[in-house]
Amino acid sequence: MPGDRLRVAVIGVGHLGRHHARILSSLEGAELVAVVDTDAERAAAASSATGAPAHRDFREILGGVDAVTVAVPTELHRDVALPFLERGTAVLVEKPMARSLAEADDLVAAARASGATLAVGQTERYNPAVAAVLPLVTSPRFIEVHRLGAFPDRSLDIDVVFDLMIHDLDIILALVRSEVESIEAVGVPVLTSKYDIANARLRFASGCFANVTASRISKERVRKIRFFQPDAYLSIDYAAQEVEGWRLVRRDGARPRIEGGPLPVARDEPLRRELADFIRAARTKTAPLVDGDAGRRALELATRVADKMGVS
């Protein structure tokens, strides 16, 4: 293999990790050298699909790779990612980056001490529709989010705030760039002992309000976010990668006119963009779009929302 390719491994090749392996096996600048999973069948299936050797224990590859992506259950994120960061190995850890802020701080501190790249898998930030809207959201006053999905067979170790809502909390923090002054939140456990549907109302120091709903018990799959700002309205359909923008055009001596419609979006797979950014950051020793600090901010806000619902 060319010497400028990073030797990359995927740890955890379940629902999401197998897609990491699929993309990394053909991604420019990366050489997939291992897939790791405690489940022998999953590891073997990922190995067969990608040609990368299978391992059962992540410790077997310590020191033998340049970068890893960590897609194991949230409760294991810190224990799996930390040894690699301490050795200076680049790590992309799936969201939420850890099960607590203390564990997230351990990862950030280790990356800072060793100089390792630390990225967090807030994949929606890499959605081309989000990229199209980012420069247009300048002074949001109200944000409305609906992220609804069918009941999953994974991520049931965490509630819907950390499973789904955290995607939108990360997007909102990236766009509003203001402190959250108050939070109201409610949640209901329906099919699990965790909250399966939740709503949060956030008030920012800038005067912006955000109303965020997440559910994993819906018949319909809805993933939309809407921004309202003076004289303008913008909407994103995450799943369809579609954007609409409308603005009020004021005219001298005439009634204002509303103009707008669909905006151009260069469709692409968000996970592919995320992994390409991670490989770029690890190779060039520059910050990824969603670094450890950004991942921690999203986790902190999700934790504050969860605390308002009485989640321990």
PDB file of C-alpha atoms in Angstrom:
ATOM      1  CA  MET A   1       0.000   0.000   0.000  1.00  0.00           C
ATOM      2  CA  PRO A   2       1.157   3.598  -0.591  1.00  0.00           C
ATOM      3  CA  GLY A   3       2.970   4.933   2.467  1.00  0.00           C
ATOM      4  CA  ASP A   4       0.682   7.935   2.873  1.00  0.00           C
ATOM      5  CA  ARG A   5      -2.363   5.793   3.673  1.00  0.00           C
ATOM      6  CA  LEU A   6      -3.458   5.623   7.283  1.00  0.00           C
ATOM      7  CA  ARG A   7      -3.814   2.158   8.766  1.00  0.00           C
ATOM      8  CA  VAL A   8      -7.382   2.250  10.108  1.00  0.00           C
ATOM      9  CA  ALA A   9      -9.450  -0.196  12.163  1.00  0.00           C
ATOM     10  CA  VAL A  10     -13.143  -0.264  13.018  1.00  0.00           C
ATOM     11  CA  ILE A  11     -14.006  -1.379  16.548  1.00  0.00           C
ATOM     12  CA  GLY A  12     -17.599  -2.549  16.773  1.00  0.00           C
ATOM     13  CA  VAL A  13     -19.098  -3.702  13.474  1.00  0.00           C
ATOM     14  CA  GLY A  14     -22.772  -3.852  14.373  1.00  0.00           C
ATOM     15  CA  HIS A  15     -25.491  -1.740  12.738  1.00  0.00           C
ATOM     16  CA  LEU A  16     -23.360   1.369  12.255  1.00  0.00           C
ATOM     17  CA  GLY A  17     -19.829   0.009  12.471  1.00  0.00           C
ATOM     18  CA  ARG A  18     -20.302  -2.248   9.461  1.00  0.00           C
ATOM     19  CA  HIS A  19     -20.967   0.897   7.400  1.00  0.00           C
ATOM     20  CA  HIS A  20     -17.775   2.445   8.783  1.00  0.00           C
ATOM     21  CA  ALA A  21     -15.924  -0.645   7.558  1.00  0.00           C
ATOM     22  CA  ARG A  22     -17.642  -0.581   4.159  1.00  0.00           C
ATOM     23  CA  ILE A  23     -16.685   3.033   3.519  1.00  0.00           C
ATOM     24  CA  LEU A  24     -13.180   2.883   4.971  1.00  0.00           C
ATOM     25  CA  SER A  25     -12.333  -0.193   2.888  1.00  0.00           C
ATOM     26  CA  SER A  26     -12.410   1.984  -0.238  1.00  0.00           C
ATOM     27  CA  LEU A  27     -11.819   5.502   1.090  1.00  0.00           C
ATOM     28  CA  GLU A  28      -8.914   7.449  -0.360  1.00  0.00           C
ATOM     29  CA  GLY A  29      -6.095   7.919   2.129  1.00  0.00           C
ATOM     30  CA  ALA A  30      -7.135   4.989   4.310  1.00  0.00           C
ATOM     31  CA  GLU A  31      -6.196   1.316   4.462  1.00  0.00           C
ATOM     32  CA  LEU A  32      -8.631  -0.767   6.501  1.00  0.00           C
ATOM     33  CA  VAL A  33      -6.344  -3.178   8.333  1.00  0.00           C
ATOM     34  CA  ALA A  34      -8.683  -4.645  10.972  1.00  0.00           C
ATOM     35  CA  VAL A  35     -12.291  -5.055  12.037  1.00  0.00           C
ATOM     36  CA  VAL A  36     -12.926  -5.796  15.705  1.00  0.00           C
ATOM     37  CA  ASP A  37     -15.991  -7.153  17.462  1.00  0.00           C
ATOM     38  CA  THR A  38     -16.559  -9.371  20.487  1.00  0.00           C
ATOM     39  CA  ASP A  39     -19.214 -11.174  18.432  1.00  0.00           C
ATOM     40  CA  ALA A  40     -17.260 -13.613  16.249  1.00  0.00           C
ATOM     41  CA  GLU A  41     -19.986 -13.837  13.599  1.00  0.00           C
ATOM     42  CA  ARG A  42     -20.197 -10.067  13.173  1.00  0.00           C
ATOM     43  CA  ALA A  43     -16.423  -9.767  12.985  1.00  0.00           C
ATOM     44  CA  ALA A  44     -16.237 -12.542  10.406  1.00  0.00           C
ATOM     45  CA  ALA A  45     -19.013 -10.997   8.288  1.00  0.00           C
ATOM     46  CA  ALA A  46     -17.271  -7.608   8.256  1.00  0.00           C
ATOM     47  CA  SER A  47     -13.972  -9.270   7.426  1.00  0.00           C
ATOM     48  CA  SER A  48     -15.546 -11.189   4.530  1.00  0.00           C
ATOM     49  CA  ALA A  49     -17.157  -8.018   3.160  1.00  0.00           C
ATOM     50  CA  THR A  50     -14.029  -5.859   3.332  1.00  0.00           C
ATOM     51  CA  GLY A  51     -11.062  -8.223   3.255  1.00  0.00           C
ATOM     52  CA  ALA A  52      -9.718  -6.809   6.521  1.00  0.00           C
ATOM     53  CA  PRO A  53      -8.539  -9.272   9.203  1.00  0.00           C
ATOM     54  CA  ALA A  54     -11.005  -9.896  12.046  1.00  0.00           C
ATOM     55  CA  HIS A  55     -10.201  -9.579  15.743  1.00  0.00           C
ATOM     56  CA  ARG A  56     -12.210 -10.233  18.890  1.00  0.00           C
ATOM     57  CA  ASP A  57     -10.303  -7.911  21.268  1.00  0.00           C
ATOM     58  CA  PHE A  58      -9.331  -4.311  20.499  1.00  0.00           C
ATOM     59  CA  ARG A  59      -6.183  -4.689  22.602  1.00  0.00           C
ATOM     60  CA  GLU A  60      -4.774  -6.924  19.863  1.00  0.00           C
ATOM     61  CA  ILE A  61      -4.382  -3.924  17.538  1.00  0.00           C
ATOM     62  CA  LEU A  62      -2.998  -1.358  20.020  1.00  0.00           C
ATOM     63  CA  GLY A  63       0.160   0.081  18.501  1.00  0.00           C
ATOM     64  CA  GLY A  64      -0.559  -1.455  15.109  1.00  0.00           C
ATOM     65  CA  VAL A  65      -2.859   1.183  13.636  1.00  0.00           C
ATOM     66  CA  ASP A  66      -2.787   4.919  12.915  1.00  0.00           C
ATOM     67  CA  ALA A  67      -6.499   5.545  13.471  1.00  0.00           C
ATOM     68  CA  VAL A  68      -9.613   3.802  14.755  1.00  0.00           C
ATOM     69  CA  THR A  69     -13.332   4.400  14.668  1.00  0.00           C
ATOM     70  CA  VAL A  70     -15.215   3.299  17.779  1.00  0.00           C
ATOM     71  CA  ALA A  71     -18.815   2.129  17.255  1.00  0.00           C
ATOM     72  CA  VAL A  72     -19.333   0.010  20.372  1.00  0.00           C
ATOM     73  CA  PRO A  73     -22.137   0.603  22.923  1.00  0.00           C
ATOM     74  CA  THR A  74     -21.928   4.017  24.607  1.00  0.00           C
ATOM     75  CA  GLU A  75     -20.993   2.582  27.992  1.00  0.00           C
ATOM     76  CA  LEU A  76     -17.757   1.249  26.457  1.00  0.00           C
ATOM     77  CA  HIS A  77     -16.682   4.357  24.514  1.00  0.00           C
ATOM     78  CA  ARG A  78     -14.279   5.681  27.111  1.00  0.00           C
ATOM     79  CA  ASP A  79     -12.631   2.370  27.941  1.00  0.00           C
ATOM     80  CA  VAL A  80     -12.081   1.479  24.278  1.00  0.00           C
ATOM     81  CA  ALA A  81     -11.041   4.906  22.956  1.00  0.00           C
ATOM     82  CA  LEU A  82      -8.777   5.987  25.818  1.00  0.00           C
ATOM     83  CA  PRO A  83      -5.871   3.536  25.280  1.00  0.00           C
ATOM     84  CA  PHE A  84      -5.594   4.605  21.640  1.00  0.00           C
ATOM     85  CA  LEU A  85      -5.685   8.326  22.425  1.00  0.00           C
ATOM     86  CA  GLU A  86      -3.024   7.871  25.092  1.00  0.00           C
ATOM     87  CA  ARG A  87      -0.761   6.340  22.412  1.00  0.00           C
ATOM     88  CA  GLY A  88      -1.370   9.220  20.013  1.00  0.00           C
ATOM     89  CA  THR A  89      -3.649   7.188  17.738  1.00  0.00           C
ATOM     90  CA  ALA A  90      -6.413   9.156  16.014  1.00  0.00           C
ATOM     91  CA  VAL A  91      -9.905   8.223  17.207  1.00  0.00           C
ATOM     92  CA  LEU A  92     -13.384   8.854  15.889  1.00  0.00           C
ATOM     93  CA  VAL A  93     -15.888   7.867  18.574  1.00  0.00           C
ATOM     94  CA  GLU A  94     -19.576   7.593  17.792  1.00  0.00           C
ATOM     95  CA  LYS A  95     -22.139   9.841  19.472  1.00  0.00           C
ATOM     96  CA  PRO A  96     -22.786  10.313  22.292  1.00  0.00           C
ATOM     97  CA  MET A  97     -19.025  10.465  22.826  1.00  0.00           C
ATOM     98  CA  ALA A  98     -19.295   8.990  26.331  1.00  0.00           C
ATOM     99  CA  ARG A  99     -21.879   8.056  28.933  1.00  0.00           C
ATOM    100  CA  SER A 100     -20.928  10.989  31.205  1.00  0.00           C
ATOM    101  CA  LEU A 101     -19.209  14.352  31.032  1.00  0.00           C
ATOM    102  CA  ALA A 102     -16.424  13.021  33.265  1.00  0.00           C
ATOM    103  CA  GLU A 103     -15.686  10.256  30.774  1.00  0.00           C
ATOM    104  CA  ALA A 104     -15.832  12.754  27.894  1.00  0.00           C
ATOM    105  CA  ASP A 105     -13.334  14.917  29.747  1.00  0.00           C
ATOM    106  CA  ASP A 106     -11.006  11.915  30.022  1.00  0.00           C
ATOM    107  CA  LEU A 107     -11.045  11.510  26.237  1.00  0.00           C
ATOM    108  CA  VAL A 108     -10.504  15.210  25.539  1.00  0.00           C
ATOM    109  CA  ALA A 109      -7.651  15.386  28.048  1.00  0.00           C
ATOM    110  CA  ALA A 110      -5.937  12.300  26.643  1.00  0.00           C
ATOM    111  CA  ALA A 111      -6.151  13.632  23.082  1.00  0.00           C
ATOM    112  CA  ARG A 112      -4.771  16.979  24.167  1.00  0.00           C
ATOM    113  CA  ALA A 113      -1.892  15.378  26.084  1.00  0.00           C
ATOM    114  CA  SER A 114      -0.795  13.080  23.244  1.00  0.00           C
ATOM    115  CA  GLY A 115      -1.697  15.326  20.321  1.00  0.00           C
ATOM    116  CA  ALA A 116      -4.021  12.687  18.901  1.00  0.00           C
ATOM    117  CA  THR A 117      -6.914  13.635  16.642  1.00  0.00           C
ATOM    118  CA  LEU A 118     -10.258  13.149  18.404  1.00  0.00           C
ATOM    119  CA  ALA A 119     -13.441  13.297  16.326  1.00  0.00           C
ATOM    120  CA  VAL A 120     -17.032  12.630  17.400  1.00  0.00           C
ATOM    121  CA  GLY A 121     -19.589  11.002  15.126  1.00  0.00           C
ATOM    122  CA  GLN A 122     -22.233  13.710  14.984  1.00  0.00           C
ATOM    123  CA  THR A 123     -22.973  12.571  11.446  1.00  0.00           C
ATOM    124  CA  GLU A 124     -25.791  15.024  10.753  1.00  0.00           C
ATOM    125  CA  ARG A 125     -23.249  17.861  10.781  1.00  0.00           C
ATOM    126  CA  TYR A 126     -21.907  16.338   7.551  1.00  0.00           C
ATOM    127  CA  ASN A 127     -25.292  16.241   5.845  1.00  0.00           C
ATOM    128  CA  PRO A 128     -24.965  18.231   2.573  1.00  0.00           C
ATOM    129  CA  ALA A 129     -28.310  19.895   3.310  1.00  0.00           C
ATOM    130  CA  VAL A 130     -26.914  21.243   6.586  1.00  0.00           C
ATOM    131  CA  ALA A 131     -23.802  22.485   4.791  1.00  0.00           C
ATOM    132  CA  ALA A 132     -26.020  24.343   2.299  1.00  0.00           C
ATOM    133  CA  VAL A 133     -27.897  26.146   5.066  1.00  0.00           C
ATOM    134  CA  LEU A 134     -25.017  26.985   7.421  1.00  0.00           C
ATOM    135  CA  PRO A 135     -23.987  30.261   5.746  1.00  0.00           C
ATOM    136  CA  LEU A 136     -27.619  31.401   5.482  1.00  0.00           C
ATOM    137  CA  VAL A 137     -28.557  31.086   9.166  1.00  0.00           C
ATOM    138  CA  THR A 138     -27.235  34.384  10.507  1.00  0.00           C
ATOM    139  CA  SER A 139     -29.586  35.503  13.287  1.00  0.00           C
ATOM    140  CA  PRO A 140     -32.057  32.726  14.164  1.00  0.00           C
ATOM    141  CA  ARG A 141     -34.899  33.702  16.481  1.00  0.00           C
ATOM    142  CA  PHE A 142     -36.865  30.449  16.557  1.00  0.00           C
ATOM    143  CA  ILE A 143     -35.884  26.888  15.648  1.00  0.00           C
ATOM    144  CA  GLU A 144     -38.266  23.951  15.395  1.00  0.00           C
ATOM    145  CA  VAL A 145     -37.100  20.338  15.132  1.00  0.00           C
ATOM    146  CA  HIS A 146     -38.882  17.036  14.622  1.00  0.00           C
ATOM    147  CA  ARG A 147     -36.790  13.861  14.586  1.00  0.00           C
ATOM    148  CA  LEU A 148     -39.126  10.864  14.608  1.00  0.00           C
ATOM    149  CA  GLY A 149     -38.332   7.244  13.832  1.00  0.00           C
ATOM    150  CA  ALA A 150     -39.589   3.702  14.236  1.00  0.00           C
ATOM    151  CA  PHE A 151     -38.615   1.688  17.287  1.00  0.00           C
ATOM    152  CA  PRO A 152     -35.035   0.463  16.807  1.00  0.00           C
ATOM    153  CA  ASP A 153     -33.314  -2.780  17.773  1.00  0.00           C
ATOM    154  CA  ARG A 154     -30.203  -0.906  18.926  1.00  0.00           C
ATOM    155  CA  SER A 155     -29.128   1.981  21.180  1.00  0.00           C
ATOM    156  CA  LEU A 156     -31.648   0.895  23.792  1.00  0.00           C
ATOM    157  CA  ASP A 157     -29.032   1.400  26.508  1.00  0.00           C
ATOM    158  CA  ILE A 158     -29.569   5.165  26.222  1.00  0.00           C
ATOM    159  CA  ASP A 159     -32.689   7.294  26.094  1.00  0.00           C
ATOM    160  CA  VAL A 160     -33.942   9.167  23.038  1.00  0.00           C
ATOM    161  CA  VAL A 161     -32.182  12.404  24.031  1.00  0.00           C
ATOM    162  CA  PHE A 162     -28.756  10.780  23.652  1.00  0.00           C
ATOM    163  CA  ASP A 163     -29.824   8.471  20.820  1.00  0.00           C
ATOM    164  CA  LEU A 164     -31.578  10.935  18.488  1.00  0.00           C
ATOM    165  CA  MET A 165     -32.038  14.434  19.900  1.00  0.00           C
ATOM    166  CA  ILE A 166     -28.301  14.949  20.388  1.00  0.00           C
ATOM    167  CA  HIS A 167     -27.898  15.231  16.599  1.00  0.00           C
ATOM    168  CA  ASP A 168     -30.099  18.329  16.524  1.00  0.00           C
ATOM    169  CA  LEU A 169     -28.662  19.775  19.723  1.00  0.00           C
ATOM    170  CA  ASP A 170     -25.234  19.675  18.049  1.00  0.00           C
ATOM    171  CA  ILE A 171     -26.578  21.409  14.918  1.00  0.00           C
ATOM    172  CA  ILE A 172     -28.319  24.080  17.000  1.00  0.00           C
ATOM    173  CA  LEU A 173     -25.192  24.792  19.052  1.00  0.00           C
ATOM    174  CA  ALA A 174     -23.137  25.135  15.850  1.00  0.00           C
ATOM    175  CA  LEU A 175     -25.608  27.631  14.394  1.00  0.00           C
ATOM    176  CA  VAL A 176     -26.806  29.709  17.339  1.00  0.00           C
ATOM    177  CA  ARG A 177     -23.380  30.205  18.988  1.00  0.00           C
ATOM    178  CA  SER A 178     -24.902  31.518  22.216  1.00  0.00           C
ATOM    179  CA  GLU A 179     -25.216  30.260  25.776  1.00  0.00           C
ATOM    180  CA  VAL A 180     -28.304  28.272  26.739  1.00  0.00           C
ATOM    181  CA  GLU A 181     -29.976  30.236  29.528  1.00  0.00           C
ATOM    182  CA  SER A 182     -32.923  27.982  30.340  1.00  0.00           C
ATOM    183  CA  ILE A 183     -34.325  24.552  29.504  1.00  0.00           C
ATOM    184  CA  GLU A 184     -37.780  23.038  29.854  1.00  0.00           C
ATOM    185  CA  ALA A 185     -38.077  19.355  29.006  1.00  0.00           C
ATOM    186  CA  VAL A 186     -40.470  16.432  29.265  1.00  0.00           C
ATOM    187  CA  GLY A 187     -40.062  12.783  28.368  1.00  0.00           C
ATOM    188  CA  VAL A 188     -42.098   9.596  28.369  1.00  0.00           C
ATOM    189  CA  PRO A 189     -40.899   5.965  28.577  1.00  0.00           C
ATOM    190  CA  VAL A 190     -43.222   3.940  26.351  1.00  0.00           C
ATOM    191  CA  LEU A 191     -41.585   0.717  25.166  1.00  0.00           C
ATOM    192  CA  THR A 192     -38.464   0.701  27.334  1.00  0.00           C
ATOM    193  CA  SER A 193     -37.424   1.841  30.800  1.00  0.00           C
ATOM    194  CA  LYS A 194     -35.690   4.796  29.106  1.00  0.00           C
ATOM    195  CA  TYR A 195     -37.412   7.837  27.643  1.00  0.00           C
ATOM    196  CA  ASP A 196     -38.584   6.953  24.128  1.00  0.00           C
ATOM    197  CA  ILE A 197     -40.103  10.349  23.279  1.00  0.00           C
ATOM    198  CA  ALA A 198     -38.926  13.730  24.494  1.00  0.00           C
ATOM    199  CA  ASN A 199     -39.472  17.434  23.949  1.00  0.00           C
ATOM    200  CA  ALA A 200     -37.178  20.259  24.995  1.00  0.00           C
ATOM    201  CA  ARG A 201     -37.594  24.025  24.830  1.00  0.00           C
ATOM    202  CA  LEU A 202     -34.296  25.910  24.912  1.00  0.00           C
ATOM    203  CA  ARG A 203     -33.834  29.643  25.460  1.00  0.00           C
ATOM    204  CA  PHE A 204     -30.533  31.196  24.431  1.00  0.00           C
ATOM    205  CA  ALA A 205     -28.868  34.378  25.654  1.00  0.00           C
ATOM    206  CA  SER A 206     -29.188  35.756  22.123  1.00  0.00           C
ATOM    207  CA  GLY A 207     -32.978  35.634  22.432  1.00  0.00           C
ATOM    208  CA  CYS A 208     -33.337  32.589  20.197  1.00  0.00           C
ATOM    209  CA  PHE A 209     -35.729  29.808  21.204  1.00  0.00           C
ATOM    210  CA  ALA A 210     -35.568  26.210  20.033  1.00  0.00           C
ATOM    211  CA  ASN A 211     -38.333  23.642  20.325  1.00  0.00           C
ATOM    212  CA  VAL A 212     -36.918  20.141  19.814  1.00  0.00           C
ATOM    213  CA  THR A 213     -38.900  16.898  19.619  1.00  0.00           C
ATOM    214  CA  ALA A 214     -37.399  13.431  19.293  1.00  0.00           C
ATOM    215  CA  SER A 215     -39.202  10.099  19.206  1.00  0.00           C
ATOM    216  CA  ARG A 216     -38.241   6.503  18.442  1.00  0.00           C
ATOM    217  CA  ILE A 217     -41.818   5.192  18.519  1.00  0.00           C
ATOM    218  CA  SER A 218     -43.289   6.894  15.453  1.00  0.00           C
ATOM    219  CA  LYS A 219     -44.887   5.167  12.474  1.00  0.00           C
ATOM    220  CA  GLU A 220     -43.407   7.829  10.211  1.00  0.00           C
ATOM    221  CA  ARG A 221     -39.751   8.695   9.752  1.00  0.00           C
ATOM    222  CA  VAL A 222     -39.458  12.469   9.974  1.00  0.00           C
ATOM    223  CA  ARG A 223     -36.183  14.379  10.275  1.00  0.00           C
ATOM    224  CA  LYS A 224     -36.718  18.087   9.751  1.00  0.00           C
ATOM    225  CA  ILE A 225     -35.416  21.331  11.203  1.00  0.00           C
ATOM    226  CA  ARG A 226     -36.748  24.826  10.519  1.00  0.00           C
ATOM    227  CA  PHE A 227     -35.112  28.181  11.177  1.00  0.00           C
ATOM    228  CA  PHE A 228     -36.931  31.488  11.481  1.00  0.00           C
ATOM    229  CA  GLN A 229     -35.010  34.752  11.472  1.00  0.00           C
ATOM    230  CA  PRO A 230     -35.872  38.358  10.585  1.00  0.00           C
ATOM    231  CA  ASP A 231     -37.255  38.421   7.053  1.00  0.00           C
ATOM    232  CA  ALA A 232     -36.270  34.814   6.330  1.00  0.00           C
ATOM    233  CA  TYR A 233     -37.331  31.183   6.794  1.00  0.00           C
ATOM    234  CA  LEU A 234     -35.164  28.131   6.080  1.00  0.00           C
ATOM    235  CA  SER A 235     -36.028  24.434   6.329  1.00  0.00           C
ATOM    236  CA  ILE A 236     -34.005  21.240   6.059  1.00  0.00           C
ATOM    237  CA  ASP A 237     -35.273  17.741   5.370  1.00  0.00           C
ATOM    238  CA  TYR A 238     -32.285  15.761   6.646  1.00  0.00           C
ATOM    239  CA  ALA A 239     -33.369  12.433   5.176  1.00  0.00           C
ATOM    240  CA  ALA A 240     -34.234  13.736   1.712  1.00  0.00           C
ATOM    241  CA  GLN A 241     -31.280  16.178   1.762  1.00  0.00           C
ATOM    242  CA  GLU A 242     -33.617  18.954   0.627  1.00  0.00           C
ATOM    243  CA  VAL A 243     -33.547  22.619   1.595  1.00  0.00           C
ATOM    244  CA  GLU A 244     -36.030  25.443   1.124  1.00  0.00           C
ATOM    245  CA  GLY A 245     -35.355  29.122   1.724  1.00  0.00           C
ATOM    246  CA  TRP A 246     -37.806  32.013   1.728  1.00  0.00           C
ATOM    247  CA  ARG A 247     -37.184  35.695   2.390  1.00  0.00           C
ATOM    248  CA  LEU A 248     -39.141  38.916   2.569  1.00  0.00           C
ATOM    249  CA  VAL A 249     -38.033  41.399  -0.086  1.00  0.00           C
ATOM    250  CA  ARG A 250     -38.850  44.992   0.797  1.00  0.00           C
ATOM    251  CA  ARG A 251     -39.486  47.417  -2.076  1.00  0.00           C
ATOM    252  CA  ASP A 252     -39.702  51.193  -1.970  1.00  0.00           C
ATOM    253  CA  GLY A 253     -43.272  52.353  -2.402  1.00  0.00           C
ATOM    254  CA  ALA A 254     -44.617  48.843  -2.850  1.00  0.00           C
ATOM    255  CA  ARG A 255     -45.762  45.967  -0.710  1.00  0.00           C
ATOM    256  CA  PRO A 256     -43.034  43.536   0.380  1.00  0.00           C
ATOM    257  CA  ARG A 257     -42.773  40.349  -1.636  1.00  0.00           C
ATOM    258  CA  ILE A 258     -41.913  36.807  -0.517  1.00  0.00           C
ATOM    259  CA  GLU A 259     -39.313  35.109  -2.695  1.00  0.00           C
ATOM    260  CA  GLY A 260     -37.600  31.764  -2.534  1.00  0.00           C
ATOM    261  CA  GLY A 261     -37.997  28.052  -3.011  1.00  0.00           C
ATOM    262  CA  PRO A 262     -35.787  24.966  -3.120  1.00  0.00           C
ATOM    263  CA  LEU A 263     -32.051  25.561  -2.777  1.00  0.00           C
ATOM    264  CA  PRO A 264     -29.370  23.471  -4.523  1.00  0.00           C
ATOM    265  CA  VAL A 265     -27.864  20.612  -2.505  1.00  0.00           C
ATOM    266  CA  ALA A 266     -25.040  18.364  -3.700  1.00  0.00           C
ATOM    267  CA  ARG A 267     -26.318  15.068  -2.294  1.00  0.00           C
ATOM    268  CA  ASP A 268     -23.827  12.704  -0.696  1.00  0.00           C
ATOM    269  CA  GLU A 269     -23.632  10.109   2.075  1.00  0.00           C
ATOM    270  CA  PRO A 270     -23.079  12.008   5.359  1.00  0.00           C
ATOM    271  CA  LEU A 271     -21.145   9.128   6.926  1.00  0.00           C
ATOM    272  CA  ARG A 272     -18.759   9.011   3.984  1.00  0.00           C
ATOM    273  CA  ARG A 273     -18.143  12.756   4.340  1.00  0.00           C
ATOM    274  CA  GLU A 274     -17.599  12.346   8.066  1.00  0.00           C
ATOM    275  CA  LEU A 275     -15.061   9.552   7.660  1.00  0.00           C
ATOM    276  CA  ALA A 276     -13.255  11.416   4.879  1.00  0.00           C
ATOM    277  CA  ASP A 277     -12.970  14.451   7.163  1.00  0.00           C
ATOM    278  CA  PHE A 278     -11.637  12.260   9.969  1.00  0.00           C
ATOM    279  CA  ILE A 279      -8.973  10.727   7.723  1.00  0.00           C
ATOM    280  CA  ARG A 280      -8.033  14.182   6.428  1.00  0.00           C
ATOM    281  CA  ALA A 281      -7.752  15.561   9.961  1.00  0.00           C
ATOM    282  CA  ALA A 282      -5.682  12.607  11.163  1.00  0.00           C
ATOM    283  CA  ARG A 283      -3.310  12.802   8.188  1.00  0.00           C
ATOM    284  CA  THR A 284      -2.821  16.582   8.342  1.00  0.00           C
ATOM    285  CA  LYS A 285      -2.945  16.954  12.134  1.00  0.00           C
ATOM    286  CA  THR A 286      -5.703  19.551  11.831  1.00  0.00           C
ATOM    287  CA  ALA A 287      -9.052  19.706  13.618  1.00  0.00           C
ATOM    288  CA  PRO A 288     -12.007  17.695  12.276  1.00  0.00           C
ATOM    289  CA  LEU A 289     -15.318  19.491  11.783  1.00  0.00           C
ATOM    290  CA  VAL A 290     -16.690  17.904  14.974  1.00  0.00           C
ATOM    291  CA  ASP A 291     -13.807  17.602  17.424  1.00  0.00           C
ATOM    292  CA  GLY A 292     -13.799  16.421  21.030  1.00  0.00           C
ATOM    293  CA  ASP A 293     -14.784  19.828  22.380  1.00  0.00           C
ATOM    294  CA  ALA A 294     -17.793  20.025  20.045  1.00  0.00           C
ATOM    295  CA  GLY A 295     -18.805  16.487  20.964  1.00  0.00           C
ATOM    296  CA  ARG A 296     -18.571  17.362  24.644  1.00  0.00           C
ATOM    297  CA  ARG A 297     -20.724  20.486  24.187  1.00  0.00           C
ATOM    298  CA  ALA A 298     -23.457  18.407  22.552  1.00  0.00           C
ATOM    299  CA  LEU A 299     -23.209  15.831  25.349  1.00  0.00           C
ATOM    300  CA  GLU A 300     -23.358  18.547  27.997  1.00  0.00           C
ATOM    301  CA  LEU A 301     -26.525  20.061  26.529  1.00  0.00           C
ATOM    302  CA  ALA A 302     -28.095  16.607  26.130  1.00  0.00           C
ATOM    303  CA  THR A 303     -27.247  15.910  29.770  1.00  0.00           C
ATOM    304  CA  ARG A 304     -28.876  19.171  30.871  1.00  0.00           C
ATOM    305  CA  VAL A 305     -32.011  18.279  28.892  1.00  0.00           C
ATOM    306  CA  ALA A 306     -32.055  14.771  30.383  1.00  0.00           C
ATOM    307  CA  ASP A 307     -31.599  16.162  33.897  1.00  0.00           C
ATOM    308  CA  LYS A 308     -34.674  18.324  33.415  1.00  0.00           C
ATOM    309  CA  MET A 309     -36.627  15.114  32.774  1.00  0.00           C
ATOM    310  CA  GLY A 310     -35.215  13.447  35.863  1.00  0.00           C
ATOM    311  CA  VAL A 311     -32.884  11.121  33.966  1.00  0.00           C
ATOM    312  CA  SER A 312     -29.984   9.927  36.074  1.00  0.00           C
TER     313      SER A 312
END
